[in-house]
CSV table of C-alpha atoms in Angstrom, one decimal:
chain,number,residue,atom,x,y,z
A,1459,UNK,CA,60.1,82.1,-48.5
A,1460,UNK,CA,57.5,82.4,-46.1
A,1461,UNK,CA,57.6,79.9,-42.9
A,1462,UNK,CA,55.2,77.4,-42.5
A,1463,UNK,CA,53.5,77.5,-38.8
A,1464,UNK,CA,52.5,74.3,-37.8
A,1465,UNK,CA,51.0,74.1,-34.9
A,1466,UNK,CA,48.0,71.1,-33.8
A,1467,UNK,CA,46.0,74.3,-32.5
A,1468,UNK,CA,46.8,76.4,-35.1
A,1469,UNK,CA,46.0,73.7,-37.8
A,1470,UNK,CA,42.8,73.4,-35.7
A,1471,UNK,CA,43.5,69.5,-35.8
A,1472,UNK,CA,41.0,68.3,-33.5
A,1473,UNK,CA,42.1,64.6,-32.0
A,1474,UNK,CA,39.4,62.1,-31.6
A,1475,UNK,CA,39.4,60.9,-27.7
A,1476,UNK,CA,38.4,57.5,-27.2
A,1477,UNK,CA,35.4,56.6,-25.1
A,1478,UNK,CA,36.3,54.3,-22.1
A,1479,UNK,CA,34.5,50.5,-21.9
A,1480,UNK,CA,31.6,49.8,-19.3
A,1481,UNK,CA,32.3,45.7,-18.7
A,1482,UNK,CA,29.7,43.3,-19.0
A,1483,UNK,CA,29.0,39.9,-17.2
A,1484,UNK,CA,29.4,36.4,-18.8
A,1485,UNK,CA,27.1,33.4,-17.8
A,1486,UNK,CA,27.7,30.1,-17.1
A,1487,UNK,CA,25.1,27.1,-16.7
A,1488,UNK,CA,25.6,24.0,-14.5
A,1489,UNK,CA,22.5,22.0,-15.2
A,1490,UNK,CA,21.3,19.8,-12.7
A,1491,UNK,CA,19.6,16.6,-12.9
A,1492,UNK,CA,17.8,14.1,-11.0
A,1493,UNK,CA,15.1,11.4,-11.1
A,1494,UNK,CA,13.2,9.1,-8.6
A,1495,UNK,CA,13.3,5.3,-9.8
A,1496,UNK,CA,9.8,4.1,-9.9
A,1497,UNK,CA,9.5,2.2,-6.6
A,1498,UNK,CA,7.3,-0.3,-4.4
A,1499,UNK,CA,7.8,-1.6,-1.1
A,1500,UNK,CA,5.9,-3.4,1.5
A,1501,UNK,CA,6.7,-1.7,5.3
A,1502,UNK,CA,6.7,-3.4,8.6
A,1503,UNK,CA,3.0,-4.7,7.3
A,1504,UNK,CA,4.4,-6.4,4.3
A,1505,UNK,CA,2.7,-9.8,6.2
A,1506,UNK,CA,-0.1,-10.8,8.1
A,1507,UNK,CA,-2.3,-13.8,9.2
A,1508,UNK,CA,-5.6,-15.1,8.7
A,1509,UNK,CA,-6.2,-17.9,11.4
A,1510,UNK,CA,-9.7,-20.1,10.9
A,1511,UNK,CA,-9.9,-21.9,14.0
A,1512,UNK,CA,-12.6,-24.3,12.8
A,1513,UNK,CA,-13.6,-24.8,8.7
A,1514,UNK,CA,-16.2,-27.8,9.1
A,1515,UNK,CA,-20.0,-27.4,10.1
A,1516,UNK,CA,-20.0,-28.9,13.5
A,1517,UNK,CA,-22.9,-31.1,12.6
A,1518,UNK,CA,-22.4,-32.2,8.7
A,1519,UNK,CA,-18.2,-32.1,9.1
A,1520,UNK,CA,-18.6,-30.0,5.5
A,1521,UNK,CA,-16.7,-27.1,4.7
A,1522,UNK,CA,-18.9,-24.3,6.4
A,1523,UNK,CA,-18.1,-21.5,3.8
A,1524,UNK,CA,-18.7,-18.8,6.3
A,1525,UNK,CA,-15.9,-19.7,8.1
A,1526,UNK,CA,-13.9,-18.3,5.4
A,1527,UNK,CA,-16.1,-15.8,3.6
A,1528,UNK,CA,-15.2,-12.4,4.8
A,1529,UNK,CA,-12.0,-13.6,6.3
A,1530,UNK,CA,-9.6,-10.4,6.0
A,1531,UNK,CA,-6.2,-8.7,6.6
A,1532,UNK,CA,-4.3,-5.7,6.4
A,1533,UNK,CA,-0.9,-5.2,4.5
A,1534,UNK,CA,1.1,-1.7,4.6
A,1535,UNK,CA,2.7,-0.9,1.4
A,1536,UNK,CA,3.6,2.2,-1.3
A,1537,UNK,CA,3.8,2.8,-4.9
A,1538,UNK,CA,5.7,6.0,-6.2
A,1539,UNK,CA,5.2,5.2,-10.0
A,1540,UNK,CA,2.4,6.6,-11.6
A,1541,UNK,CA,1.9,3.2,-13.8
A,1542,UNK,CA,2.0,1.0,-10.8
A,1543,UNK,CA,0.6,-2.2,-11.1
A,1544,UNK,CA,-1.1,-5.1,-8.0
A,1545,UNK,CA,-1.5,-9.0,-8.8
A,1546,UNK,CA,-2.6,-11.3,-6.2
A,1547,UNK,CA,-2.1,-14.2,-6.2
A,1548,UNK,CA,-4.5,-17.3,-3.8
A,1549,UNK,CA,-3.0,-20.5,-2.6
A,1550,UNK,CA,-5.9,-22.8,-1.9
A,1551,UNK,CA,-5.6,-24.7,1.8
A,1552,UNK,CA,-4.9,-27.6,1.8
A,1553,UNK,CA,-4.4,-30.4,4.2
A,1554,UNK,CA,-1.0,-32.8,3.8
A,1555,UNK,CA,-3.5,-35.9,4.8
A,1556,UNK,CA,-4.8,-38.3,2.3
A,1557,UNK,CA,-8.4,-37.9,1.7
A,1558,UNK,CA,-10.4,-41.3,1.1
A,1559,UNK,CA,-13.9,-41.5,-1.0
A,1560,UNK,CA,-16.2,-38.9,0.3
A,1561,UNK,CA,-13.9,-36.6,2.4
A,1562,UNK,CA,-12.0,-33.3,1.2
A,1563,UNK,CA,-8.3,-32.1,2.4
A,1564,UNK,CA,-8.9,-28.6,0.2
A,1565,UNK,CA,-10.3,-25.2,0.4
A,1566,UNK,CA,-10.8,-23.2,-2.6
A,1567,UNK,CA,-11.1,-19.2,-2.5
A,1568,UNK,CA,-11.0,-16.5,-4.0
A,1569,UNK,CA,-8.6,-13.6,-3.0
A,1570,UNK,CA,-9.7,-9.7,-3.4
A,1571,UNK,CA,-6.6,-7.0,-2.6
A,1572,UNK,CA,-7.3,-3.3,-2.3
A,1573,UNK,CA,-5.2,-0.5,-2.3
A,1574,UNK,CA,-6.6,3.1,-1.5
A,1575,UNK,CA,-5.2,5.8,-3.8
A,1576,UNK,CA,-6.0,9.4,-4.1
A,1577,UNK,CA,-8.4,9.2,-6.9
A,1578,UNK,CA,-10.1,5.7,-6.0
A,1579,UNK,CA,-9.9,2.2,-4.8
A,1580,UNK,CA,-8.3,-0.5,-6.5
A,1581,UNK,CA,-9.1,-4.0,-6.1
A,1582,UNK,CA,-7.2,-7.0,-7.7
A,1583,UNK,CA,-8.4,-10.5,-7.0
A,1584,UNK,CA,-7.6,-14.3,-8.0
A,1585,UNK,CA,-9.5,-17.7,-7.4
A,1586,UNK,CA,-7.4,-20.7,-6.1
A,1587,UNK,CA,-9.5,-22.6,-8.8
A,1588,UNK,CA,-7.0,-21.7,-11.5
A,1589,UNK,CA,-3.4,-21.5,-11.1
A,1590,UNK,CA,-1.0,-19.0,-11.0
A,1591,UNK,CA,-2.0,-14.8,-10.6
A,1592,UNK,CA,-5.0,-12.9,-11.3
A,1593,UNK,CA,-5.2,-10.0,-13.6
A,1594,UNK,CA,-2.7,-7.4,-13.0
A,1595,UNK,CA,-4.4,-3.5,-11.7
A,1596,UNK,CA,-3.1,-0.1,-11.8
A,1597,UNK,CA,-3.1,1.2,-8.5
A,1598,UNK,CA,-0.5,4.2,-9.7
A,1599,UNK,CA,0.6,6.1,-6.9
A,1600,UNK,CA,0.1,5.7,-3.3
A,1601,UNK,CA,0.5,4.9,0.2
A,1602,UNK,CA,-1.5,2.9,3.3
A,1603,UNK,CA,-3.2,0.0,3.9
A,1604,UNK,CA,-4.1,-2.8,0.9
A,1605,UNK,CA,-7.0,-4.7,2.6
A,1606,UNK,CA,-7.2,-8.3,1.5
A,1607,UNK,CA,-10.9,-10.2,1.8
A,1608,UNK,CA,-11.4,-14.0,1.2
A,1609,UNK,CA,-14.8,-15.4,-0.2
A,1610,UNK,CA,-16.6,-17.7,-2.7
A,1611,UNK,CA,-15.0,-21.0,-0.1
A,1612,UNK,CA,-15.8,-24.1,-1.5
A,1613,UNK,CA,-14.3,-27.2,-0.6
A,1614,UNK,CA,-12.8,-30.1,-3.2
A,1615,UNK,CA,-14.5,-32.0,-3.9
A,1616,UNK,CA,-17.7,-30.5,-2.9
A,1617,UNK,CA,-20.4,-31.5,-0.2
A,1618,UNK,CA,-21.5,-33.4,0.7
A,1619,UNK,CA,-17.7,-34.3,1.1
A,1620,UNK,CA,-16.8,-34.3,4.8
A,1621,UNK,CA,-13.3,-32.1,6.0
A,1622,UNK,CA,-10.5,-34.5,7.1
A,1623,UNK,CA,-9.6,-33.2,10.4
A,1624,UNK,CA,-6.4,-31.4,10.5
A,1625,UNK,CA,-4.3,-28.8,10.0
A,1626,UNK,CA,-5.1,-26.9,6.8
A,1627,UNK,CA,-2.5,-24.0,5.3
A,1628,UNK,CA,-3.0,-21.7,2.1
A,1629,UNK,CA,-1.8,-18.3,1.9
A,1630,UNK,CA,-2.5,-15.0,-0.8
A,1631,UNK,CA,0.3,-13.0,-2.7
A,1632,UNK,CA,-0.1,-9.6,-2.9
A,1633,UNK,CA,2.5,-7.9,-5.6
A,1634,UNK,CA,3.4,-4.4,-6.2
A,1635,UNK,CA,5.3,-3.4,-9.6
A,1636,UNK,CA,6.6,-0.5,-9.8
A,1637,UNK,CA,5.8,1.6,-13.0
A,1638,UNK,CA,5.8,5.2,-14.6
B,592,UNK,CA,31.4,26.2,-22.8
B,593,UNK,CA,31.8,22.6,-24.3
B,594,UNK,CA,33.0,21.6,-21.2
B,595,UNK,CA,30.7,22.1,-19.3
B,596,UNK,CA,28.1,20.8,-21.7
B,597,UNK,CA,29.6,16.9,-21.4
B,598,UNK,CA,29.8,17.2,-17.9
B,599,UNK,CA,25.9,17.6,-17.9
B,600,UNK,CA,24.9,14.8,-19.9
B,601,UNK,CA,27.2,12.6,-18.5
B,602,UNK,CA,25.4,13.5,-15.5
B,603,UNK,CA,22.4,12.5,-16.9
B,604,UNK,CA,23.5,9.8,-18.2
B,605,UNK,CA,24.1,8.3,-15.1
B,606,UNK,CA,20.6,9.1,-13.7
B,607,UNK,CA,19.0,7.5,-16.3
B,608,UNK,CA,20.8,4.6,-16.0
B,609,UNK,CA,19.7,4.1,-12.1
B,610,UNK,CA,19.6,0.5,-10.2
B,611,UNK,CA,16.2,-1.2,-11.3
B,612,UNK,CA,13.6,-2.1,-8.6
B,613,UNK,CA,12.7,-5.6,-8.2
B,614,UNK,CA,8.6,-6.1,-7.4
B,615,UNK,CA,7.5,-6.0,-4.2
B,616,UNK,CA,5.6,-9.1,-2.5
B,617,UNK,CA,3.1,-9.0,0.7
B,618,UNK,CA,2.1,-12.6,2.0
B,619,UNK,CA,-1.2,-13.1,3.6
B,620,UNK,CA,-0.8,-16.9,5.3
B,621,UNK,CA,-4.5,-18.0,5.4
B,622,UNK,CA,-4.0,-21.3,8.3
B,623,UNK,CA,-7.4,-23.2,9.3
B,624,UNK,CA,-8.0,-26.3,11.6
B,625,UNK,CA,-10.9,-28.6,11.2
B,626,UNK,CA,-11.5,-30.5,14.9
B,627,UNK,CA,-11.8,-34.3,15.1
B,628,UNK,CA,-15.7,-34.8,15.4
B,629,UNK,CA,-18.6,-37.2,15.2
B,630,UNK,CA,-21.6,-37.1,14.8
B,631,UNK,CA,-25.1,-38.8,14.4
B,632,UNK,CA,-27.4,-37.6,11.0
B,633,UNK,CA,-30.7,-38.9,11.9
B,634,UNK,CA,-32.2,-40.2,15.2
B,635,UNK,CA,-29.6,-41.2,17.6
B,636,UNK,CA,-32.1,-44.0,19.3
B,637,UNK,CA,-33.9,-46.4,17.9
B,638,UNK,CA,-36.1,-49.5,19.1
B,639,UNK,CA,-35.4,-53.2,18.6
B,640,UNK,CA,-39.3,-55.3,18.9
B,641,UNK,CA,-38.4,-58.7,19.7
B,642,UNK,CA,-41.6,-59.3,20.8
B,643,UNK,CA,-42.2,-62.8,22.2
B,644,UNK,CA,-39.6,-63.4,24.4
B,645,UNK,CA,-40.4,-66.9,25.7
B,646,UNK,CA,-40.5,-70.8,23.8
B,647,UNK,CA,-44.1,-72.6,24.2
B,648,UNK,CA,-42.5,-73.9,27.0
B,649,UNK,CA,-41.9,-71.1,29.1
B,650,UNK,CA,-38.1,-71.0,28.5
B,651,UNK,CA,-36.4,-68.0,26.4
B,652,UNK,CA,-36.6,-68.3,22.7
B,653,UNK,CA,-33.3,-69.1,21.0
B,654,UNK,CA,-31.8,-65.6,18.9
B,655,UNK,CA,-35.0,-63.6,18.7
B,656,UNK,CA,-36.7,-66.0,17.0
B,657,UNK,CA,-39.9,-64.0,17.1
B,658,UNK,CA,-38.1,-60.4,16.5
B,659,UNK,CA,-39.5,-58.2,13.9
B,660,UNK,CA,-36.2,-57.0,13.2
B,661,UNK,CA,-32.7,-57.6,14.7
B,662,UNK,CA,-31.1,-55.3,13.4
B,663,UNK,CA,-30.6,-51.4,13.1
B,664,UNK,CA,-28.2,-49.1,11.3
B,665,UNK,CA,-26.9,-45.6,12.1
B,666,UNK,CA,-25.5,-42.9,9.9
B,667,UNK,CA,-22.4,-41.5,11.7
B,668,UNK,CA,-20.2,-38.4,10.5
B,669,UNK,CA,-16.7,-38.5,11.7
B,670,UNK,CA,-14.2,-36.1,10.3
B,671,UNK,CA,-11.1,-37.9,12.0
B,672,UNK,CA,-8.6,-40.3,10.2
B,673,UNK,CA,-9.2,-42.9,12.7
B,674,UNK,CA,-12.3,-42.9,15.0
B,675,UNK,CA,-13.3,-45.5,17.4
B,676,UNK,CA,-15.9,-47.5,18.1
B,677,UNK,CA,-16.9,-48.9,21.7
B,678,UNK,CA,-19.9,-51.2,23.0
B,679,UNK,CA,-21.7,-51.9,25.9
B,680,UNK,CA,-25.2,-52.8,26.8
B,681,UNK,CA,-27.2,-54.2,29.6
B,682,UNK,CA,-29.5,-57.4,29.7
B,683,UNK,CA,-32.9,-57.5,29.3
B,684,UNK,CA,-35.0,-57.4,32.1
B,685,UNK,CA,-38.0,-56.8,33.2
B,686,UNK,CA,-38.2,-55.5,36.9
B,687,UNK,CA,-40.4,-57.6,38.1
B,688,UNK,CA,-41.7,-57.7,42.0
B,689,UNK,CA,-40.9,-61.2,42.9
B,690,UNK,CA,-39.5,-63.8,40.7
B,691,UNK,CA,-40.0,-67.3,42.0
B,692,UNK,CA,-37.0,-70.0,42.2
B,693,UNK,CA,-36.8,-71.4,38.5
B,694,UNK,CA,-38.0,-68.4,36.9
B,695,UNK,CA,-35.8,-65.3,35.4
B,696,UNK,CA,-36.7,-61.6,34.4
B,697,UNK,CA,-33.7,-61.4,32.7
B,698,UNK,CA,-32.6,-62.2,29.6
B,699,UNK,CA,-29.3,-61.9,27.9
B,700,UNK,CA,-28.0,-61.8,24.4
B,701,UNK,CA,-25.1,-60.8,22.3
B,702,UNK,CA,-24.7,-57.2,20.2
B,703,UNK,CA,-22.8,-57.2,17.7
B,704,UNK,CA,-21.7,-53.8,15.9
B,705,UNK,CA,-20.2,-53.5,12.5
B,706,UNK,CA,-18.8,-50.4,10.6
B,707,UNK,CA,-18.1,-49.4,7.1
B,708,UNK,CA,-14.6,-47.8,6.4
B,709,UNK,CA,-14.0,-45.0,3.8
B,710,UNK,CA,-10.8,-47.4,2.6
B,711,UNK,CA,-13.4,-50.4,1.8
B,712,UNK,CA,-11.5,-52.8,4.1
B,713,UNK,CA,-14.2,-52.8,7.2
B,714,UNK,CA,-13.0,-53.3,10.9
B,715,UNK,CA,-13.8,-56.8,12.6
B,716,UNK,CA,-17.4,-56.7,14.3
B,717,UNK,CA,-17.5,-55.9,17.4
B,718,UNK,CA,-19.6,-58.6,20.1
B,719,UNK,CA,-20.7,-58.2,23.3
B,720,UNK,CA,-22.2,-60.3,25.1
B,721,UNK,CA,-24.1,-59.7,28.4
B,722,UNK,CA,-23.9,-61.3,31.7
B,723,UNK,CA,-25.4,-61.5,35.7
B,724,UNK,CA,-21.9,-58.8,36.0
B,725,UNK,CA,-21.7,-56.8,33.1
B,726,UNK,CA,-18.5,-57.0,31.6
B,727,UNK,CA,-16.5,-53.8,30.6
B,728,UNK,CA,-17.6,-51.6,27.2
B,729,UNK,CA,-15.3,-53.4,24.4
B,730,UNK,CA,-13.5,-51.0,22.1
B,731,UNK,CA,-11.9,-51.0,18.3
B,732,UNK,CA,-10.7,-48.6,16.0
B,733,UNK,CA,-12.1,-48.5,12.6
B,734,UNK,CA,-8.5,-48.3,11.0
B,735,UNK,CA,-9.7,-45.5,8.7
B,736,UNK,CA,-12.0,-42.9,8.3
B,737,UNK,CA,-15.8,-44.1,8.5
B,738,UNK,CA,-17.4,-44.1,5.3
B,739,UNK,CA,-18.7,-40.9,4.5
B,740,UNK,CA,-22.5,-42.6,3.2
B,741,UNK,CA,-25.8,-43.7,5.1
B,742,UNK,CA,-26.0,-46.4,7.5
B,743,UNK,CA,-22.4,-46.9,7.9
B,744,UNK,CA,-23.0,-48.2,11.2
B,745,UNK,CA,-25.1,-51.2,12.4
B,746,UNK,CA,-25.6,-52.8,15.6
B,747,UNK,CA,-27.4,-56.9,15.5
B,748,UNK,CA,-28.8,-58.6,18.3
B,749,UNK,CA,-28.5,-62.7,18.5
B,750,UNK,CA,-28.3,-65.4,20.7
B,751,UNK,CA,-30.7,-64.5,23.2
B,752,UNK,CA,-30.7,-66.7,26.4
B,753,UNK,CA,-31.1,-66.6,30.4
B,754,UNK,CA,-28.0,-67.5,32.8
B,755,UNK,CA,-29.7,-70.7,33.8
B,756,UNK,CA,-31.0,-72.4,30.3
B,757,UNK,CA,-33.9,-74.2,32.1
B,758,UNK,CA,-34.9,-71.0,33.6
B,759,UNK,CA,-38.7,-70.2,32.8
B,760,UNK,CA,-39.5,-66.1,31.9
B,761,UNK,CA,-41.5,-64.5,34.1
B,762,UNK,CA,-44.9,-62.9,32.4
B,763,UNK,CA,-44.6,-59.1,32.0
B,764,UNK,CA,-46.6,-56.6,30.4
B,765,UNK,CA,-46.2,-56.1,26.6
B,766,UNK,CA,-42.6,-54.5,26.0
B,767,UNK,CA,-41.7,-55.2,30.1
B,768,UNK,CA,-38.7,-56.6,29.4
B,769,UNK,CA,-35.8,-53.8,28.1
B,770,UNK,CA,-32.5,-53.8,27.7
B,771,UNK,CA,-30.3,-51.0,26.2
B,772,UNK,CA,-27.3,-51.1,23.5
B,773,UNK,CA,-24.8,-48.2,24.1
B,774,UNK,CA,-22.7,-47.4,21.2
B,775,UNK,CA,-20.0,-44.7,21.3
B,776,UNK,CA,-17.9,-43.4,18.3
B,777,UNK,CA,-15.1,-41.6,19.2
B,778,UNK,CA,-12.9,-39.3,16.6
B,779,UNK,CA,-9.8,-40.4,18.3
């Protein structure tokens, strides 16, 4: 009987070695989001008044249309929408007396608003002669001065009616809606 | 990992749902004022010829007898509610070097103005009357405005005689005897 060596080196047995693992990173995502409401506002020069000292032609006691044509103010405002819209509205002036046959207590006008942004003016106007607001504009984004002109005065009824002395009062809405 | 993912949309979720903005409004208050005034359209004098003055008898003709006209009209613009009207004038006289005892060179009468309202309900007229001392201007208001047309004003002369009626007129030249009519409409 002839002994059996055994022997790992003697069998030449080789045994496998195992490579080692290089670790890898693992990624999380935190997404962040955000958004702007589409906004308007009117600043500190969200009003502003338009005094006419005297309306009548000091020799016929007509409405003397210059007197109104041309009037203008400023307003301060903002749009951050890209789909913003301006309406203005006109408020004729009016006088609270009673006017008899052949004398007016009203001013009619028309109303023009414009706002100044990057890529051009835009004006939106409205006549007193028909009620409620002119046609809405897109003004879109921007930020400054809207300049508002008054013309096309008449009085009602017409001359040769003569102005009832008085106090007379009207006023112009300006409106920003906010869009995108 | 699926965590993480509703924590991201809720997120959004909430963004999205953000307060609404209301419009934005900029007032413009347009205020004017037009003044009480008056105002004459058209001449703002105008002659009375009463020619004659004096009767075949030497004494003053009774109301203008021999007047072309006695009457005039003005067209007045008043933007006030309520203007008023005041009269005053002076006699008739012609200024004469000497006037003997029993002669005049003066002549008095009565004016008389009258107005048209806007409302259709005209003031009373207004006389006066003139004397050897002038009385003071007399005054009304017209209750209304004027009425906005032509000729809404008119001043009449009448009743033309001298202080004593026996009184003969002492010659002058053609239009040597004169007198004035003052009116005054006033917008308050």
């Amino acid at each position: 009987m002839h002994k059996l060596l055994i022997s790992a080196a003697i069998l030449g047995l080789s045994i496998p070695t195992i490579a080692a693992a290089t670790p890898t990173g693992v990624t999380g995502t935190v997404t962040v989001d955000g958004a702007v409401a589409a906004r308007c506002q009117f600043g500190a020069g969200g009003a502003a008044l338009i005094n006419i000292p005297e309306l009548s032609d000091t020799t016929t006691g007509e409405l003397n249309p210059s007197t109104v044509n041309g009037q203008s103010a400023q307003l301060q405002g903002w749009c951050n929408g890209t789909n913003s819209t301006m309406t203005v509205q006109a408020d004729p002036l009016l006088n609270a007396g009673s006017a008899p046959s052949g004398f007016s207590n009203h001013v009619d006008f028309t109303a023009t608003a414009t706002a100044h942004p990057t890529g051009g003016d835009k004006s939106a106007s409205d006549t007193t002669t028909v009620a409620g607001a002119g046609t809405p504009v897109t003004v879109g984004i921007f930020s400054g001065n809207i300049d508002v002109v008054l013309s096309l005065a008449a009085s009602n009824p017409a001359a040769p009616a003569k102005m009832l002395a008085g106090a007379y009062a009207g006023d112009v809405l300006v409106t920003l809606t906010p869009g995108i | 990992m699926n965590k993480l993912l509703l924590l991201t949309a809720a997120a959004l979720a909430g963004l999205a749902s953000g307060p609404a903005f209301a419009d934005a409004t900029g007032t413009v208050n347009v205020t004017g004022t037009v003044g009480a005034k008056c105002a004459i359209s058209g001449p703002t004098s105008q002659n009375l010829e009463v020619n004659e003055l004096s009767q075949a008898n030497g004494t003053v003709v009774p109301n203008f007898d021999n007047a072309g006209s006695k009457q005039v009209s003005f067209s007045v613009i008043c933007t006030s509610g309520n203007p008023t009207l005041k009269l005053s004038a002076t006699a008739l006289t012609y200024s004469a070097a000497f006037v003997a005892p029993g002669y005049t060179h003066v002549v008095h009468y009565t004016s008389t103005l009258t107005a048209n309202a806007a409302s259709g309900t005209d003031p009373a007229a207004l006389t006066y009357t003139t004397a050897d001392v002038l009385p003071g201007q007399v005054s009304e208001p017209v209750g209304g405005p004027l009425k906005n047309a032509l000729n809404n004003l008119t001043v009449a002369i009448s009743n033309s005689h001298t202080t004593t009626a026996t009184d003969l007129l002492a010659a002058s030249p053609t239009d040597g005897y004169v007198g004035t009519i003052t009116v005054v409409v006033s917008p308050t």
